[in-house]
PDB file of C-alpha atoms in Angstrom:
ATOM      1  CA  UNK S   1     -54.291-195.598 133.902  1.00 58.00           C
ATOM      2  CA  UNK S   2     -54.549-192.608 131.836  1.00 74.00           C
ATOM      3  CA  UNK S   3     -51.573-190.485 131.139  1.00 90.00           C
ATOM      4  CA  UNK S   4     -51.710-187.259 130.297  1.00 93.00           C
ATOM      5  CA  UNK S   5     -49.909-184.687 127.390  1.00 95.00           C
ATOM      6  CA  UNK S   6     -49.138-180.807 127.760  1.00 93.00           C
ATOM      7  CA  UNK S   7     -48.787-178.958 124.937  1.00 95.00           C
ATOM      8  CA  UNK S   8     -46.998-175.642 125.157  1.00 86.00           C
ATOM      9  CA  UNK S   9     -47.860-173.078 123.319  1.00 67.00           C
ATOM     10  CA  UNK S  10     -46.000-169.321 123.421  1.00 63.00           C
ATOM     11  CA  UNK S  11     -44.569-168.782 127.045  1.00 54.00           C
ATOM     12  CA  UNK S  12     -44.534-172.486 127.693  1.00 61.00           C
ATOM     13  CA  UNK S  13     -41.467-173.788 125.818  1.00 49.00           C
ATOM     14  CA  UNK S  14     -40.321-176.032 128.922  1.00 57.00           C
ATOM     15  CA  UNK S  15     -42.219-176.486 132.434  1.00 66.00           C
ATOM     16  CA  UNK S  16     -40.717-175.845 135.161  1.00 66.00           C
ATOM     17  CA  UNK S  17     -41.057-178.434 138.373  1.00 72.00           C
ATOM     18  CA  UNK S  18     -40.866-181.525 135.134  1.00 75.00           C
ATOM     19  CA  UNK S  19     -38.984-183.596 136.445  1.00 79.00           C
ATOM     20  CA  UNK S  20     -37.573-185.326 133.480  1.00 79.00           C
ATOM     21  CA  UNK S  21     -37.138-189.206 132.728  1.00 83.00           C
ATOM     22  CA  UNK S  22     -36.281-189.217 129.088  1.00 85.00           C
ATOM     23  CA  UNK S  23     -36.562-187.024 126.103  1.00 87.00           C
ATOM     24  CA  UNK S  24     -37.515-189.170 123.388  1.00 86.00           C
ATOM     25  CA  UNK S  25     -37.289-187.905 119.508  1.00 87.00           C
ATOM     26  CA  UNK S  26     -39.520-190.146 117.273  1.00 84.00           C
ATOM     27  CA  UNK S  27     -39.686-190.906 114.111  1.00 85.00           C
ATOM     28  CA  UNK S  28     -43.151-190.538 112.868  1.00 94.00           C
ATOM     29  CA  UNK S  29     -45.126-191.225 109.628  1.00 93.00           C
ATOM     30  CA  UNK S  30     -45.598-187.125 109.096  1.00 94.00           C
ATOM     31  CA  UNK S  31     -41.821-186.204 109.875  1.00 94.00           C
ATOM     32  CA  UNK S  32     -40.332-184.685 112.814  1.00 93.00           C
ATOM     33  CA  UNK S  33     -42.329-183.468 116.011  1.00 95.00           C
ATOM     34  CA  UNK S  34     -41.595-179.870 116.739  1.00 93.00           C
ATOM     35  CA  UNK S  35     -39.232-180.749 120.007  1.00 91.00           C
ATOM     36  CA  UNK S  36     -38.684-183.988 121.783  1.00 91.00           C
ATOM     37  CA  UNK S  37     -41.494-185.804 124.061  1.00 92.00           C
ATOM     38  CA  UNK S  38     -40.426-185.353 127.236  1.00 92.00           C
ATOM     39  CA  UNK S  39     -41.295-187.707 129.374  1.00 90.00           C
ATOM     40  CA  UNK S  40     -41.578-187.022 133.417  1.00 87.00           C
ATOM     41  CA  UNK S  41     -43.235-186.492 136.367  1.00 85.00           C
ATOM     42  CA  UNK S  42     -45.399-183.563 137.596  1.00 83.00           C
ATOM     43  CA  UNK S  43     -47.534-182.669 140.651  1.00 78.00           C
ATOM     44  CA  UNK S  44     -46.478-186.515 141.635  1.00 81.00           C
ATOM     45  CA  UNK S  45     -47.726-187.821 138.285  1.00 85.00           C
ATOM     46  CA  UNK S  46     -46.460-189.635 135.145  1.00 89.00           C
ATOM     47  CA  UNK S  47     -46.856-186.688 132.411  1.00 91.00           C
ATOM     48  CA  UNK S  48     -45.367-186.091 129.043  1.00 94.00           C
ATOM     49  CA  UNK S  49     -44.892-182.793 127.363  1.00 92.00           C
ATOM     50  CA  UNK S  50     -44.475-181.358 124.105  1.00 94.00           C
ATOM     51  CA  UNK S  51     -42.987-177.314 123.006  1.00 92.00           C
ATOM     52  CA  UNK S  52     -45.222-176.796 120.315  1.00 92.00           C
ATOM     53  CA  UNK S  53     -42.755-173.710 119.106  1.00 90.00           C
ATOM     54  CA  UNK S  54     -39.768-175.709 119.833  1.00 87.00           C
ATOM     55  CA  UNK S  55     -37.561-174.997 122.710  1.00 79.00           C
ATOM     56  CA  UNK S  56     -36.433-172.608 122.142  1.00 72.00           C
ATOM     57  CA  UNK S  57     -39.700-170.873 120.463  1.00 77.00           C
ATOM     58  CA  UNK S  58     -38.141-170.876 116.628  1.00 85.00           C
ATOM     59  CA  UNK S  59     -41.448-172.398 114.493  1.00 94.00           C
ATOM     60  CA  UNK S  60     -43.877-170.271 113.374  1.00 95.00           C
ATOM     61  CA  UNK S  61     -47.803-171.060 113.960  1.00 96.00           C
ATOM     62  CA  UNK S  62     -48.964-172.470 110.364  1.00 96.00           C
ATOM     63  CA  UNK S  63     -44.989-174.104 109.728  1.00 96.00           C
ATOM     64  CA  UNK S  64     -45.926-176.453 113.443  1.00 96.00           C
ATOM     65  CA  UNK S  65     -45.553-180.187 112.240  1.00 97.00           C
ATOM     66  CA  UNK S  66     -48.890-180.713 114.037  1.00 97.00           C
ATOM     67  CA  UNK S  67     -49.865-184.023 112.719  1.00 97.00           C
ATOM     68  CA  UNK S  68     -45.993-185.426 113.812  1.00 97.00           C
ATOM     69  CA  UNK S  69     -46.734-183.857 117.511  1.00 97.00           C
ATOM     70  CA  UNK S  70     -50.018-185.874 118.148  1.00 97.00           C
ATOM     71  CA  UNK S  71     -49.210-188.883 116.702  1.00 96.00           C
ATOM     72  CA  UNK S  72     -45.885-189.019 118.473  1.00 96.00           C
ATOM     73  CA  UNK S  73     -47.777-188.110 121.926  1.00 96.00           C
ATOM     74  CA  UNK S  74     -50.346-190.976 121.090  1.00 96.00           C
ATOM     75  CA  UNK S  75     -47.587-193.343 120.202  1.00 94.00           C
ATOM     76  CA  UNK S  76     -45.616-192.228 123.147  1.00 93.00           C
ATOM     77  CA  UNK S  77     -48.974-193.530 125.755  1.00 93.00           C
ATOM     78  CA  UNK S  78     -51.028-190.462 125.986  1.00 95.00           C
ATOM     79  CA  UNK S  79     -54.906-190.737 125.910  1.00 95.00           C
ATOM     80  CA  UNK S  80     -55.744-186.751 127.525  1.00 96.00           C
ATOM     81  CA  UNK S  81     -54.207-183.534 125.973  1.00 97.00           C
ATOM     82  CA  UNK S  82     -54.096-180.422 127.615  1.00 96.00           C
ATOM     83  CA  UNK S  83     -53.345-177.553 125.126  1.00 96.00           C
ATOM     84  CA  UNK S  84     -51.860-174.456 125.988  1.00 94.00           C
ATOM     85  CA  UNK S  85     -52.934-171.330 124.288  1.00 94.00           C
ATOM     86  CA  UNK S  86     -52.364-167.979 124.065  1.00 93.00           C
ATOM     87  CA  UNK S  87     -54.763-166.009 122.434  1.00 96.00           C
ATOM     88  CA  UNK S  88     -56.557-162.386 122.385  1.00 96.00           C
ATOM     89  CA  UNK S  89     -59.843-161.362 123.245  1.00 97.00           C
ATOM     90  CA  UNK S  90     -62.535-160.465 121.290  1.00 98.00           C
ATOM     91  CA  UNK S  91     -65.450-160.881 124.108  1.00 97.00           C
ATOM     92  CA  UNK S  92     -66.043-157.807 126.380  1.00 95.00           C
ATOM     93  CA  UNK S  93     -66.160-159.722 129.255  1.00 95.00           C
ATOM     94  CA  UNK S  94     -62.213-161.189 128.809  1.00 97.00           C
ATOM     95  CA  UNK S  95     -59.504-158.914 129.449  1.00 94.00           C
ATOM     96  CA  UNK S  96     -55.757-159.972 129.486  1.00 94.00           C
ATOM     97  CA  UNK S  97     -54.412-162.258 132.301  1.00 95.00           C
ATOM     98  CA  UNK S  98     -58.253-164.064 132.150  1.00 97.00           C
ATOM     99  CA  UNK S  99     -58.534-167.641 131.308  1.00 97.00           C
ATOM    100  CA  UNK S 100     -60.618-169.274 128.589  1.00 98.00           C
ATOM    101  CA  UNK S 101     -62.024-172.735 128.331  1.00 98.00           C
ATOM    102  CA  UNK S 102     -63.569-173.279 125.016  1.00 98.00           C
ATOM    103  CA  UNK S 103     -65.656-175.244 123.728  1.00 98.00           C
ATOM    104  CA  UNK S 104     -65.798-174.634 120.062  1.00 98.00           C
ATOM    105  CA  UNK S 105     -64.129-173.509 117.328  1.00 98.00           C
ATOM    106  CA  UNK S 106     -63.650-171.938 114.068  1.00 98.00           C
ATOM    107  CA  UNK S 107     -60.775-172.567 111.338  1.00 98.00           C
ATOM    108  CA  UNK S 108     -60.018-169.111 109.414  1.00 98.00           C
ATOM    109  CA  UNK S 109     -56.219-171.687 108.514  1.00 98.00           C
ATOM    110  CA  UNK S 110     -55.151-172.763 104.986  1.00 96.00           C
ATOM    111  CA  UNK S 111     -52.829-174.675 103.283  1.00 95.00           C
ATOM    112  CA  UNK S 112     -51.806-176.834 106.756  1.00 96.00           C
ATOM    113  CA  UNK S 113     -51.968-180.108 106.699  1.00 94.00           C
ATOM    114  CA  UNK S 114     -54.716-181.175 108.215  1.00 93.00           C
ATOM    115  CA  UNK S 115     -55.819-184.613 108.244  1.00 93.00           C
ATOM    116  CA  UNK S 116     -54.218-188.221 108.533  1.00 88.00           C
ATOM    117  CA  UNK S 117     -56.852-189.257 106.182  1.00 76.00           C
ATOM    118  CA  UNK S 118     -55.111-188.986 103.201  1.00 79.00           C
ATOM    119  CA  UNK S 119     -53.303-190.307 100.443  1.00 74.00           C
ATOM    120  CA  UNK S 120     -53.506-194.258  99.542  1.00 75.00           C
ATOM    121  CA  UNK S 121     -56.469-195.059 101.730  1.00 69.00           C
ATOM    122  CA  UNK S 122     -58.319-198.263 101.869  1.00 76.00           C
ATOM    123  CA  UNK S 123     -61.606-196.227 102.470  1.00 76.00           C
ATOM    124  CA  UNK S 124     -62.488-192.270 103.163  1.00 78.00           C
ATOM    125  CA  UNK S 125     -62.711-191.927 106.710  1.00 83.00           C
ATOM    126  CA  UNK S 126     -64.983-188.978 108.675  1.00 88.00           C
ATOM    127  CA  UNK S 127     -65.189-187.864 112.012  1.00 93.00           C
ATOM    128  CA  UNK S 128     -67.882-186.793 114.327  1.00 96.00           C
ATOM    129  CA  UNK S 129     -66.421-183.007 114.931  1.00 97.00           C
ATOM    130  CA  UNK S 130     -69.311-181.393 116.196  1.00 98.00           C
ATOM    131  CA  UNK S 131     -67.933-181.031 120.167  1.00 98.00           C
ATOM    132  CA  UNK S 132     -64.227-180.559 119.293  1.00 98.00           C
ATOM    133  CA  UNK S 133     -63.113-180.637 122.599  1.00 98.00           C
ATOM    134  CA  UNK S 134     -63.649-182.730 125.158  1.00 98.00           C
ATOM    135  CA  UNK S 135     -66.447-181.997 127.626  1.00 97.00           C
ATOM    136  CA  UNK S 136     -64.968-184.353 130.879  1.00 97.00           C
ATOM    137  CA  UNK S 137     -61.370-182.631 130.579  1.00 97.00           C
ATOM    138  CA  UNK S 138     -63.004-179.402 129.973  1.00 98.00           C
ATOM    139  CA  UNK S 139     -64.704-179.979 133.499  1.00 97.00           C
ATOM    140  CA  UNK S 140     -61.560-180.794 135.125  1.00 96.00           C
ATOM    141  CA  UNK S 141     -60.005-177.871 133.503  1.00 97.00           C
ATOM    142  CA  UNK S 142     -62.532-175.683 134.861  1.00 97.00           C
ATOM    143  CA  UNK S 143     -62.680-176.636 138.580  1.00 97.00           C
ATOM    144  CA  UNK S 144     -58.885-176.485 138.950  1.00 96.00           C
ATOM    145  CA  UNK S 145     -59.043-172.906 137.382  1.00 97.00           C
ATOM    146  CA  UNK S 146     -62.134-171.922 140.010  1.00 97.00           C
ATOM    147  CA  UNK S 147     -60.138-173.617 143.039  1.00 95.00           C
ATOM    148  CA  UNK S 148     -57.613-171.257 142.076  1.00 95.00           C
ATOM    149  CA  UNK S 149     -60.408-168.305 141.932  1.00 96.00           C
ATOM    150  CA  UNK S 150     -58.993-167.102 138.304  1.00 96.00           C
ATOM    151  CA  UNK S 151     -61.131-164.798 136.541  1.00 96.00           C
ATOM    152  CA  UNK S 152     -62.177-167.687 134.139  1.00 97.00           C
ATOM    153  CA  UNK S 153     -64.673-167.542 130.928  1.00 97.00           C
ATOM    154  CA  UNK S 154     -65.795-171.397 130.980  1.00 96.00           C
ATOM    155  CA  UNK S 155     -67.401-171.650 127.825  1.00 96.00           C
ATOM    156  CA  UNK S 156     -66.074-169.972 124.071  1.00 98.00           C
ATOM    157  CA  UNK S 157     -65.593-170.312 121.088  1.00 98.00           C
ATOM    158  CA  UNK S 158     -61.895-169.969 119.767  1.00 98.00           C
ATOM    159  CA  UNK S 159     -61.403-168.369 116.295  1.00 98.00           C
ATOM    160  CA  UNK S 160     -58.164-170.044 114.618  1.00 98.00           C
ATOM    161  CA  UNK S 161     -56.231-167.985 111.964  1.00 98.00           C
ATOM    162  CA  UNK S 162     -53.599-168.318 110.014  1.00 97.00           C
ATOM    163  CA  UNK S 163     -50.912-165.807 111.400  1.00 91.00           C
ATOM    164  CA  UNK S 164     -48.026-165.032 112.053  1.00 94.00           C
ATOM    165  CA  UNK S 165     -49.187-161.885 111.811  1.00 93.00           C
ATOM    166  CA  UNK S 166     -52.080-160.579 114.092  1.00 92.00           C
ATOM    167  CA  UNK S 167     -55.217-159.582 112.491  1.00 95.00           C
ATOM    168  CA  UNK S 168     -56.618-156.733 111.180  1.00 96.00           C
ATOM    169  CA  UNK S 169     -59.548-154.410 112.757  1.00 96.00           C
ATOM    170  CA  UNK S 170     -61.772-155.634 109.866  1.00 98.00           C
ATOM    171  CA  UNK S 171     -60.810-159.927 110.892  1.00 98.00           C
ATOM    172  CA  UNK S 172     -61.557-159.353 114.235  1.00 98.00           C
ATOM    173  CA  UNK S 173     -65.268-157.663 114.232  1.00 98.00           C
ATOM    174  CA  UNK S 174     -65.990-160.753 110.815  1.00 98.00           C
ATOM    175  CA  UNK S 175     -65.090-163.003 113.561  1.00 98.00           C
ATOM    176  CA  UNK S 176     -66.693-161.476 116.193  1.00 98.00           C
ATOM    177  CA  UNK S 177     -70.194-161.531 113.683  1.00 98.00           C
ATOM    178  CA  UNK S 178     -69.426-165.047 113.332  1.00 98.00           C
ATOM    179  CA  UNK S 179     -69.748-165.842 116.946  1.00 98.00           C
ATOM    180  CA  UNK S 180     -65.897-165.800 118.092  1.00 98.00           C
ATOM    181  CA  UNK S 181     -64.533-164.955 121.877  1.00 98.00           C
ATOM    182  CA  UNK S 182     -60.846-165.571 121.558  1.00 98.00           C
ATOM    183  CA  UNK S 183     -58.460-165.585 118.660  1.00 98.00           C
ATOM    184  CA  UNK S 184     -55.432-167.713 118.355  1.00 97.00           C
ATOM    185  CA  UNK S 185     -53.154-169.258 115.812  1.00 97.00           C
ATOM    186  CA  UNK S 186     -52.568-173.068 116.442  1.00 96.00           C
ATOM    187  CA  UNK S 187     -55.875-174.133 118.191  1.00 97.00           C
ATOM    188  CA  UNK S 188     -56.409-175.786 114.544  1.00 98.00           C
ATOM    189  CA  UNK S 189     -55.717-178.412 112.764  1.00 98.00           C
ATOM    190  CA  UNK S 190     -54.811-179.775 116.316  1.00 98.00           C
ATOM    191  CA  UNK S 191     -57.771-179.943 117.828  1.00 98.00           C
ATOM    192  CA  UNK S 192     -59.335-182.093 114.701  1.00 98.00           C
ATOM    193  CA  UNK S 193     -56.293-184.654 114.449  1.00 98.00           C
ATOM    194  CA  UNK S 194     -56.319-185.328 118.286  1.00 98.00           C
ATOM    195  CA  UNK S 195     -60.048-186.536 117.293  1.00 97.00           C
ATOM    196  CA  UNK S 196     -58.921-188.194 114.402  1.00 96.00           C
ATOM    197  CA  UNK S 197     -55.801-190.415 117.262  1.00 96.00           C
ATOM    198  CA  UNK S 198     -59.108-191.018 119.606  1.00 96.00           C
ATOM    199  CA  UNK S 199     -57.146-188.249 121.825  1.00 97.00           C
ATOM    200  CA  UNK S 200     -59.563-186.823 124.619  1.00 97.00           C
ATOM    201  CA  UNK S 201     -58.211-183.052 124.068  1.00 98.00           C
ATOM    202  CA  UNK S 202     -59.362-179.433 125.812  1.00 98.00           C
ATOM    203  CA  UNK S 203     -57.678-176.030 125.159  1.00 98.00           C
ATOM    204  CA  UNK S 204     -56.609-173.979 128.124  1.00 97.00           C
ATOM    205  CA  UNK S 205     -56.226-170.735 127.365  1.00 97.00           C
ATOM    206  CA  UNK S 206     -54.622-167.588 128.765  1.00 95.00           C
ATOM    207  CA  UNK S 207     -55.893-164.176 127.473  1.00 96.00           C
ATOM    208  CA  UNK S 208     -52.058-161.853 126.331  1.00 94.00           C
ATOM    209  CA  UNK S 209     -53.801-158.705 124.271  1.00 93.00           C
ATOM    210  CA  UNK S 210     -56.828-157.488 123.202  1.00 95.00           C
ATOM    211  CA  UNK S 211     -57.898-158.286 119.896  1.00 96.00           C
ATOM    212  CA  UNK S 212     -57.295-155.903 116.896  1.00 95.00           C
ATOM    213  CA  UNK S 213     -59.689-152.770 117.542  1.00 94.00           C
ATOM    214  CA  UNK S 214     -59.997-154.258 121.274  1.00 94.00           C
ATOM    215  CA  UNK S 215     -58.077-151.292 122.771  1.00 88.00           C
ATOM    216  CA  UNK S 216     -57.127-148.026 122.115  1.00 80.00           C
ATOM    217  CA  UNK S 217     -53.681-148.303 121.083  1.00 78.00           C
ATOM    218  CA  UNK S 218     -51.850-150.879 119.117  1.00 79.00           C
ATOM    219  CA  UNK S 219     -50.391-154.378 120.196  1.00 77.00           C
ATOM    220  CA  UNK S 220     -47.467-154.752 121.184  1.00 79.00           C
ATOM    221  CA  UNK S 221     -45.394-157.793 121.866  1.00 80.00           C
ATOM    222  CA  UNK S 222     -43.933-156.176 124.951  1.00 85.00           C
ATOM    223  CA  UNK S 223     -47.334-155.857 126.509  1.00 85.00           C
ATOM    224  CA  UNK S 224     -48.358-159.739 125.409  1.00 85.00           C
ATOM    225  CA  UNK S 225     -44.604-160.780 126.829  1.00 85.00           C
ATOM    226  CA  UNK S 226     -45.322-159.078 130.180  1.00 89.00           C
ATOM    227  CA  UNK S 227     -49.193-161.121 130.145  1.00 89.00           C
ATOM    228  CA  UNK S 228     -47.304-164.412 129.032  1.00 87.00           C
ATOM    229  CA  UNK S 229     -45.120-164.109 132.054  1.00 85.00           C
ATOM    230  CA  UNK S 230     -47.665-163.482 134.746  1.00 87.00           C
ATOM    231  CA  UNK S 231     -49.815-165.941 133.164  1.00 90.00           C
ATOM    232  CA  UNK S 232     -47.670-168.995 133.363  1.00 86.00           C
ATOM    233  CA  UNK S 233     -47.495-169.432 136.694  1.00 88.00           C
ATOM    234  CA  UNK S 234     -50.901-169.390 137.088  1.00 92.00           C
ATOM    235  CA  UNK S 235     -51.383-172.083 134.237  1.00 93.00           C
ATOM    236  CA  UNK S 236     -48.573-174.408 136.077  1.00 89.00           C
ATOM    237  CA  UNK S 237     -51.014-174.070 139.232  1.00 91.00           C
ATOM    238  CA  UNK S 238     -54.054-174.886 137.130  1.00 94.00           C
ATOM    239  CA  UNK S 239     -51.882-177.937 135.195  1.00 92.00           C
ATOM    240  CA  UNK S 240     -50.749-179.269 138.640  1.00 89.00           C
ATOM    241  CA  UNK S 241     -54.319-179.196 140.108  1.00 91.00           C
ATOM    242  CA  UNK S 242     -55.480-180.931 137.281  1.00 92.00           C
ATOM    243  CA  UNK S 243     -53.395-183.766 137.178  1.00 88.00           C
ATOM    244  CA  UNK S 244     -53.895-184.271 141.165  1.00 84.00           C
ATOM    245  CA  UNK S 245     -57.493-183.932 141.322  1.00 74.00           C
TER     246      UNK S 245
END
């Protein structure tokens, strides 16, 4: 039986209605994960669940041990990984509180490590990357957010960058010439190594700002704080659905 893997990004540091069985910390090839796998039940099913940040949210976006986290969560029995995003909008037709499920993306990321092909290998190894996520989880995904009847863009592409800063006026309309309709920080390398594990992986993510040049005033983690709090609950709903459909 398959057994999913939540990743939480900002806002989701622990989920609420886990009903925990054992946090495990593992020892992995790459170092430490970036919090323990928990490992529990949700919506009536077996789940386990990672805090991307840590818990609490302490690790910056490029300093995430990302190659740790999905190995431990393969090693741990997962096969499906949910990601949790938040990320800003660069598409007119995504304002905050909306939900996007992507289905490609762009690295704008350096220096993070990136592969698990590396080092003292008995042969160079490449993988097929061109649909990074996975198009059956994305489906799920997607119906549990329209049950719901959240405003919902169901296709994307999601510019990664570097951060932790946000991006400049100038980033955002390169990206948006380049074809992007959400930025985020951590949507890469994690997408590629859950590829690299044989993971089935799909990004959900929740709109918290405008992009840079989006709006007419300036960001403000306030107003992303206030969006990360109304958003959650609605992303619980659409995790829950998920898992019971």
């Amino acid at each position: 039986m398959s057994k999913f893997a939540i990743i939480g990004g900002t806002g989701l540091t622990q989920l609420e209605g886990l009903t925990i069985r054992n946090a495990e910390m593992l020892d992995t090839p790459y170092g430490a994960t970036s919090s323990a796998v928990l490992h529990g039940m949700y919506a009536g099913r077996e789940v386990l669940f990672l805090a991307r940040h840590g818990h609490p949210h302490r690790i910056a976006p490029h300093q995430v041990n990302y190659r740790a986290n999905l190995w431990a969560l393969r090693h741990a029995g997962a096969d499906k990984v949910i990601s949790v995003n938040a990320v800003g909008s660069i598409a007119s037709d995504l304002e905050t509180g909306h939900f996007c499920v992507p289905d490609q993306i762009i690295d704008y990321t350096w220096g993070r490590e990136h592969t698990l092909f590396e080092g003292d290998l008995q042969h160079v190894t490449h993988v097929d990357f061109s649909y990074p996520y996975d198009a059956n989880l994305r489906k799920r995904l997607s119906a549990a957010i329209a049950v719901h009847g959240y405003s919902c863009k169901y296709h994307g592409v999601y510019g990664c960058t570097q951060g932790p800063r946000l991006e400049t006026v100038a980033e955002i309309k390169r990206m948006e010439r380049d074809g992007c309709d959400i930025v985020g920080m951590t949507g890469m390398p994690e997408a590629a190594l859950a590829r690299e594990l044989g993971l089935s992986y799909a990004s959900l993510a929740l709109v918290v700002n405008p992009a840079a040049g989006k709006s007419d005033g300036v960001i403000t983690m306030a107003q992303i704080d206030a969006a990360i709090k109304t958003g959650m609950d609605k992303v619980k709903s659409i995790l829950a659905r998920v898992l019971t459909a």
